[in-house]
mmCIF file of C-alpha atoms in Angstrom:
data_model
loop_
_atom_site.group_PDB
_atom_site.id
_atom_site.type_symbol
_atom_site.label_atom_id
_atom_site.label_comp_id
_atom_site.label_asym_id
_atom_site.label_seq_id
_atom_site.Cartn_x
_atom_site.Cartn_y
_atom_site.Cartn_z
ATOM 1 C CA ASP A 293 48.339 -24.141 33.373
ATOM 2 C CA ILE A 294 46.204 -21.870 35.570
ATOM 3 C CA VAL A 295 42.771 -21.421 34.019
ATOM 4 C CA MET A 296 41.152 -18.025 34.491
ATOM 5 C CA THR A 297 37.362 -18.008 34.285
ATOM 6 C CA GLN A 298 35.446 -14.743 34.132
ATOM 7 C CA SER A 299 31.774 -14.191 34.809
ATOM 8 C CA PRO A 300 29.567 -13.093 33.301
ATOM 9 C CA ASP A 301 30.598 -13.282 29.635
ATOM 10 C CA SER A 302 28.620 -10.119 28.982
ATOM 11 C CA LEU A 303 26.980 -7.500 31.132
ATOM 12 C CA ALA A 304 24.628 -4.583 30.508
ATOM 13 C CA VAL A 305 24.480 -1.867 33.142
ATOM 14 C CA SER A 306 22.709 1.482 33.231
ATOM 15 C CA LEU A 307 24.738 4.677 33.247
ATOM 16 C CA GLY A 308 25.652 5.657 36.779
ATOM 17 C CA GLU A 309 25.050 2.167 38.133
ATOM 18 C CA ARG A 310 27.605 -0.302 39.505
ATOM 19 C CA ALA A 311 29.210 -2.920 37.290
ATOM 20 C CA THR A 312 30.841 -6.008 38.763
ATOM 21 C CA ILE A 313 32.993 -8.507 36.892
ATOM 22 C CA ASN A 314 34.310 -11.665 38.486
ATOM 23 C CA CYS A 315 37.435 -13.684 37.798
ATOM 24 C CA LYS A 316 38.239 -17.079 39.268
ATOM 25 C CA SER A 317 41.582 -18.834 38.982
ATOM 26 C CA SER A 318 41.928 -22.630 38.981
ATOM 27 C CA GLN A 319 44.600 -22.331 41.664
ATOM 28 C CA SER A 320 45.630 -19.642 44.077
ATOM 29 C CA VAL A 321 47.629 -16.699 42.695
ATOM 30 C CA LEU A 322 48.499 -15.460 46.180
ATOM 31 C CA TYR A 323 52.216 -15.644 46.863
ATOM 32 C CA SER A 324 52.521 -16.352 50.569
ATOM 33 C CA SER A 325 56.016 -14.939 51.029
ATOM 34 C CA ASN A 326 54.933 -11.382 50.141
ATOM 35 C CA ASN A 327 51.144 -11.701 50.537
ATOM 36 C CA MET A 328 50.609 -10.359 47.019
ATOM 37 C CA ASN A 329 48.038 -11.557 44.519
ATOM 38 C CA TYR A 330 49.550 -11.838 41.048
ATOM 39 C CA LEU A 331 46.450 -10.680 39.197
ATOM 40 C CA ALA A 332 45.840 -7.835 36.753
ATOM 41 C CA TRP A 333 42.788 -6.383 35.034
ATOM 42 C CA TYR A 334 42.729 -4.870 31.545
ATOM 43 C CA GLN A 335 40.256 -2.820 29.556
ATOM 44 C CA GLN A 336 40.111 -3.159 25.779
ATOM 45 C CA LYS A 337 38.086 -0.830 23.595
ATOM 46 C CA PRO A 338 37.330 -1.674 19.955
ATOM 47 C CA GLY A 339 40.324 -1.302 17.668
ATOM 48 C CA GLN A 340 42.697 -0.575 20.553
ATOM 49 C CA PRO A 341 45.250 -2.604 22.487
ATOM 50 C CA PRO A 342 44.361 -3.526 26.059
ATOM 51 C CA LYS A 343 45.149 -1.086 28.827
ATOM 52 C CA VAL A 344 46.076 -2.166 32.339
ATOM 53 C CA LEU A 345 43.658 -0.878 34.982
ATOM 54 C CA ILE A 346 44.605 -2.829 38.088
ATOM 55 C CA TYR A 347 47.663 -4.842 39.112
ATOM 56 C CA TRP A 348 48.475 -6.775 42.298
ATOM 57 C CA ALA A 349 44.694 -7.412 42.308
ATOM 58 C CA SER A 350 43.877 -4.023 43.821
ATOM 59 C CA ALA A 351 46.520 -1.457 42.869
ATOM 60 C CA ARG A 352 45.044 1.085 40.473
ATOM 61 C CA GLU A 353 47.232 2.112 37.536
ATOM 62 C CA SER A 354 48.222 5.750 37.417
ATOM 63 C CA GLY A 355 45.633 7.795 35.541
ATOM 64 C CA VAL A 356 42.837 5.262 35.918
ATOM 65 C CA PRO A 357 39.675 6.848 37.355
ATOM 66 C CA ASP A 358 38.944 5.932 40.956
ATOM 67 C CA ARG A 359 35.565 4.499 39.992
ATOM 68 C CA PHE A 360 37.566 1.395 38.999
ATOM 69 C CA SER A 361 38.589 -0.863 41.854
ATOM 70 C CA GLY A 362 39.874 -4.396 42.241
ATOM 71 C CA SER A 363 39.397 -6.763 45.137
ATOM 72 C CA GLY A 364 39.749 -10.391 46.108
ATOM 73 C CA SER A 365 42.463 -12.813 47.090
ATOM 74 C CA GLY A 366 43.590 -16.348 46.433
ATOM 75 C CA THR A 367 41.343 -17.616 43.664
ATOM 76 C CA ASP A 368 38.430 -15.157 43.560
ATOM 77 C CA PHE A 369 38.685 -11.615 42.285
ATOM 78 C CA THR A 370 36.360 -8.786 41.340
ATOM 79 C CA LEU A 371 36.632 -5.682 39.191
ATOM 80 C CA THR A 372 34.090 -3.058 40.187
ATOM 81 C CA ILE A 373 33.110 0.089 38.337
ATOM 82 C CA SER A 374 31.261 2.134 40.919
ATOM 83 C CA SER A 375 29.342 4.403 38.569
ATOM 84 C CA LEU A 376 29.320 3.366 34.937
ATOM 85 C CA GLN A 377 30.222 5.995 32.365
ATOM 86 C CA ALA A 378 29.650 5.766 28.626
ATOM 87 C CA GLU A 379 33.393 5.563 27.991
ATOM 88 C CA ASP A 380 33.625 2.383 30.084
ATOM 89 C CA VAL A 381 32.008 0.308 27.336
ATOM 90 C CA ALA A 382 34.722 -2.244 26.564
ATOM 91 C CA VAL A 383 35.834 -5.817 27.037
ATOM 92 C CA TYR A 384 37.558 -6.505 30.342
ATOM 93 C CA TYR A 385 40.146 -9.231 30.928
ATOM 94 C CA CYS A 386 41.837 -10.614 34.016
ATOM 95 C CA GLN A 387 45.344 -12.080 33.832
ATOM 96 C CA GLN A 388 47.419 -14.088 36.284
ATOM 97 C CA TYR A 389 51.159 -13.641 36.463
ATOM 98 C CA TYR A 390 51.747 -15.941 39.420
ATOM 99 C CA THR A 391 53.321 -18.615 37.274
ATOM 100 C CA TYR A 392 54.189 -19.419 33.691
ATOM 101 C CA PRO A 393 52.489 -19.659 31.367
ATOM 102 C CA TYR A 394 50.713 -16.403 32.043
ATOM 103 C CA THR A 395 47.024 -16.786 31.303
ATOM 104 C CA PHE A 396 44.079 -14.499 30.582
ATOM 105 C CA GLY A 397 40.402 -14.899 31.235
ATOM 106 C CA GLN A 398 38.031 -15.202 28.296
ATOM 107 C CA GLY A 399 36.855 -11.610 28.634
ATOM 108 C CA THR A 400 33.676 -9.870 29.769
ATOM 109 C CA LYS A 401 31.892 -7.521 27.410
ATOM 110 C CA LEU A 402 30.404 -4.536 29.196
ATOM 111 C CA GLU A 403 27.614 -2.568 27.546
ATOM 112 C CA ILE A 404 25.168 0.169 28.465
ATOM 113 C CA LYS A 405 21.623 -0.900 29.312
ATOM 114 C CA GLN B 1218 58.178 7.379 27.326
ATOM 115 C CA ILE B 1219 57.913 3.695 26.496
ATOM 116 C CA THR B 1220 56.782 2.713 23.029
ATOM 117 C CA LEU B 1221 56.615 -0.609 21.219
ATOM 118 C CA LYS B 1222 55.860 -1.233 17.573
ATOM 119 C CA GLU B 1223 55.235 -4.491 15.788
ATOM 120 C CA SER B 1224 56.258 -5.172 12.202
ATOM 121 C CA GLY B 1225 56.055 -8.117 9.864
ATOM 122 C CA PRO B 1226 54.026 -9.621 7.045
ATOM 123 C CA THR B 1227 50.281 -9.211 6.972
ATOM 124 C CA LEU B 1228 49.670 -12.364 4.964
ATOM 125 C CA VAL B 1229 51.422 -15.716 5.158
ATOM 126 C CA LYS B 1230 50.606 -19.094 3.652
ATOM 127 C CA PRO B 1231 49.915 -22.215 5.709
ATOM 128 C CA THR B 1232 53.033 -24.207 6.687
ATOM 129 C CA GLN B 1233 55.269 -21.153 6.230
ATOM 130 C CA THR B 1234 57.386 -19.553 8.946
ATOM 131 C CA LEU B 1235 56.247 -16.196 10.295
ATOM 132 C CA THR B 1236 58.688 -13.684 11.737
ATOM 133 C CA LEU B 1237 57.457 -10.697 13.717
ATOM 134 C CA THR B 1238 59.667 -7.924 15.031
ATOM 135 C CA CYS B 1239 59.014 -5.647 17.993
ATOM 136 C CA THR B 1240 61.017 -2.430 18.053
ATOM 137 C CA PHE B 1241 60.898 -0.633 21.369
ATOM 138 C CA SER B 1242 62.149 2.548 22.999
ATOM 139 C CA GLY B 1243 62.064 4.236 26.367
ATOM 140 C CA PHE B 1244 63.488 1.399 28.434
ATOM 141 C CA SER B 1245 66.439 -0.938 28.557
ATOM 142 C CA PHE B 1246 66.783 -4.668 28.982
ATOM 143 C CA THR B 1247 69.431 -3.940 31.596
ATOM 144 C CA THR B 1248 66.738 -2.967 34.108
ATOM 145 C CA SER B 1249 66.106 -5.882 36.418
ATOM 146 C CA GLY B 1250 62.914 -7.821 35.775
ATOM 147 C CA VAL B 1251 62.083 -6.047 32.566
ATOM 148 C CA GLY B 1252 60.847 -8.271 29.810
ATOM 149 C CA VAL B 1253 59.319 -7.974 26.385
ATOM 150 C CA GLY B 1254 56.715 -10.409 25.214
ATOM 151 C CA TRP B 1255 53.994 -11.232 22.751
ATOM 152 C CA VAL B 1256 50.253 -11.582 23.147
ATOM 153 C CA ARG B 1257 47.867 -12.445 20.341
ATOM 154 C CA GLN B 1258 44.155 -12.055 19.751
ATOM 155 C CA PRO B 1259 42.237 -13.890 17.026
ATOM 156 C CA PRO B 1260 39.477 -11.756 15.503
ATOM 157 C CA GLY B 1261 36.642 -11.383 17.996
ATOM 158 C CA LYS B 1262 38.317 -13.641 20.531
ATOM 159 C CA ALA B 1263 40.256 -13.440 23.773
ATOM 160 C CA LEU B 1264 43.848 -12.530 24.497
ATOM 161 C CA GLU B 1265 46.470 -15.282 24.528
ATOM 162 C CA TRP B 1266 49.946 -14.867 26.006
ATOM 163 C CA LEU B 1267 52.622 -16.387 23.782
ATOM 164 C CA ALA B 1268 56.166 -15.729 24.913
ATOM 165 C CA LEU B 1269 58.473 -13.529 26.996
ATOM 166 C CA ILE B 1270 62.170 -12.722 27.004
ATOM 167 C CA PHE B 1271 64.267 -11.004 29.669
ATOM 168 C CA GLY B 1272 67.514 -9.081 29.581
ATOM 169 C CA ASN B 1273 69.478 -12.101 30.834
ATOM 170 C CA ASP B 1274 68.059 -14.038 27.842
ATOM 171 C CA ASP B 1275 65.721 -16.078 30.030
ATOM 172 C CA LYS B 1276 62.773 -17.132 27.841
ATOM 173 C CA ARG B 1277 59.291 -18.321 28.671
ATOM 174 C CA TYR B 1278 56.665 -19.773 26.357
ATOM 175 C CA SER B 1279 53.044 -20.762 26.205
ATOM 176 C CA SER B 1280 52.711 -24.463 27.017
ATOM 177 C CA SER B 1281 50.729 -25.364 23.936
ATOM 178 C CA LEU B 1282 52.762 -23.370 21.446
ATOM 179 C CA LYS B 1283 56.358 -23.608 22.632
ATOM 180 C CA THR B 1284 57.361 -26.227 20.098
ATOM 181 C CA ARG B 1285 56.592 -23.811 17.253
ATOM 182 C CA PHE B 1286 57.658 -20.482 18.762
ATOM 183 C CA THR B 1287 61.074 -18.950 19.292
ATOM 184 C CA ILE B 1288 61.678 -15.573 20.893
ATOM 185 C CA THR B 1289 64.995 -13.751 20.571
ATOM 186 C CA LYS B 1290 66.336 -10.277 21.216
ATOM 187 C CA ASP B 1291 68.817 -7.898 19.673
ATOM 188 C CA THR B 1292 69.705 -5.546 22.493
ATOM 189 C CA SER B 1293 71.801 -3.290 20.272
ATOM 190 C CA LYS B 1294 68.777 -2.632 18.043
ATOM 191 C CA ASN B 1295 66.179 -2.606 20.850
ATOM 192 C CA GLN B 1296 64.297 -5.368 19.085
ATOM 193 C CA VAL B 1297 62.584 -8.597 20.010
ATOM 194 C CA VAL B 1298 61.735 -11.165 17.357
ATOM 195 C CA LEU B 1299 59.075 -13.865 17.485
ATOM 196 C CA THR B 1300 59.367 -16.709 15.013
ATOM 197 C CA MET B 1301 56.487 -19.137 14.418
ATOM 198 C CA THR B 1302 56.980 -22.213 12.318
ATOM 199 C CA ASN B 1303 54.385 -24.196 10.378
ATOM 200 C CA VAL B 1304 51.641 -21.559 10.636
ATOM 201 C CA ASP B 1305 47.996 -22.521 10.248
ATOM 202 C CA PRO B 1306 44.835 -20.496 9.595
ATOM 203 C CA VAL B 1307 44.082 -20.707 13.343
ATOM 204 C CA ASP B 1308 47.170 -18.520 13.875
ATOM 205 C CA THR B 1309 45.316 -15.644 12.192
ATOM 206 C CA ALA B 1310 45.301 -12.942 14.829
ATOM 207 C CA THR B 1311 46.443 -9.507 15.882
ATOM 208 C CA TYR B 1312 49.853 -9.884 17.476
ATOM 209 C CA PHE B 1313 50.767 -7.429 20.225
ATOM 210 C CA CYS B 1314 54.213 -6.690 21.588
ATOM 211 C CA VAL B 1315 54.137 -5.963 25.318
ATOM 212 C CA HIS B 1316 56.368 -4.575 28.061
ATOM 213 C CA ARG B 1317 56.356 -6.737 31.149
ATOM 214 C CA ARG B 1318 56.362 -4.878 34.441
ATOM 215 C CA TYR B 1319 55.732 -7.080 37.512
ATOM 216 C CA GLY B 1320 54.229 -9.765 35.323
ATOM 217 C CA ASP B 1321 51.444 -7.526 34.114
ATOM 218 C CA PHE B 1322 51.827 -5.662 30.844
ATOM 219 C CA ASP B 1323 51.854 -1.906 31.289
ATOM 220 C CA TYR B 1324 52.688 -0.930 27.725
ATOM 221 C CA TRP B 1325 51.367 -2.437 24.514
ATOM 222 C CA GLY B 1326 52.091 -1.901 20.866
ATOM 223 C CA GLN B 1327 49.184 -1.117 18.561
ATOM 224 C CA GLY B 1328 49.284 -4.658 17.216
ATOM 225 C CA THR B 1329 49.720 -6.126 13.770
ATOM 226 C CA LEU B 1330 47.101 -8.270 12.072
ATOM 227 C CA VAL B 1331 48.503 -11.420 10.518
ATOM 228 C CA THR B 1332 46.323 -13.510 8.240
ATOM 229 C CA VAL B 1333 47.242 -17.090 7.437
ATOM 230 C CA SER B 1334 45.656 -18.107 4.175
ATOM 231 C CA SER B 1335 46.575 -19.784 0.932
#
């Protein structure tokens, strides 16, 4: 199974500042035939199901604010929130869909400093 | 508009069999690549992918749980059923039904909390 490891486990950032969450896969999730990274990012607020923010490592889901961006390739990925808003307080998860079984990271809890 | 809704018991006893049903609308299994799956989340813990089924009846399972899990579909009812045998208190979790897009999950049900306790 591909192991997804996120860092840090928790993060406190001031409003308006940048937040960066990392995700590392135990093997590459880049499919060479189409040059796509099979990696998604989700946001989960308390009492709610997760919501997809980013897919194909960097494609932003429709309706997601442009302060959210995804980057990286191969085994190392980053979710960046360029200017933290109060409503961004949540737990963030990465997920690989390169191969079965699909696997999630352990989550990163983002709070306001 | 795609919607998914989970249903099933909220409390089951250890060693029993748990059956969860996902009833969906807004899409069809006939669309290529579309799948419906299950993800669970123990209280305060991370997400765990469990199983997936496609329109052609192809099925995929979590490595560690596949001996206990069975996923089936009833296309005529727009339902997907997850069956878990020999449940244990560690199976206590919120179970989410999900719509698979490219491999990511773009629609989620609200989830149903299942407690395993005697």
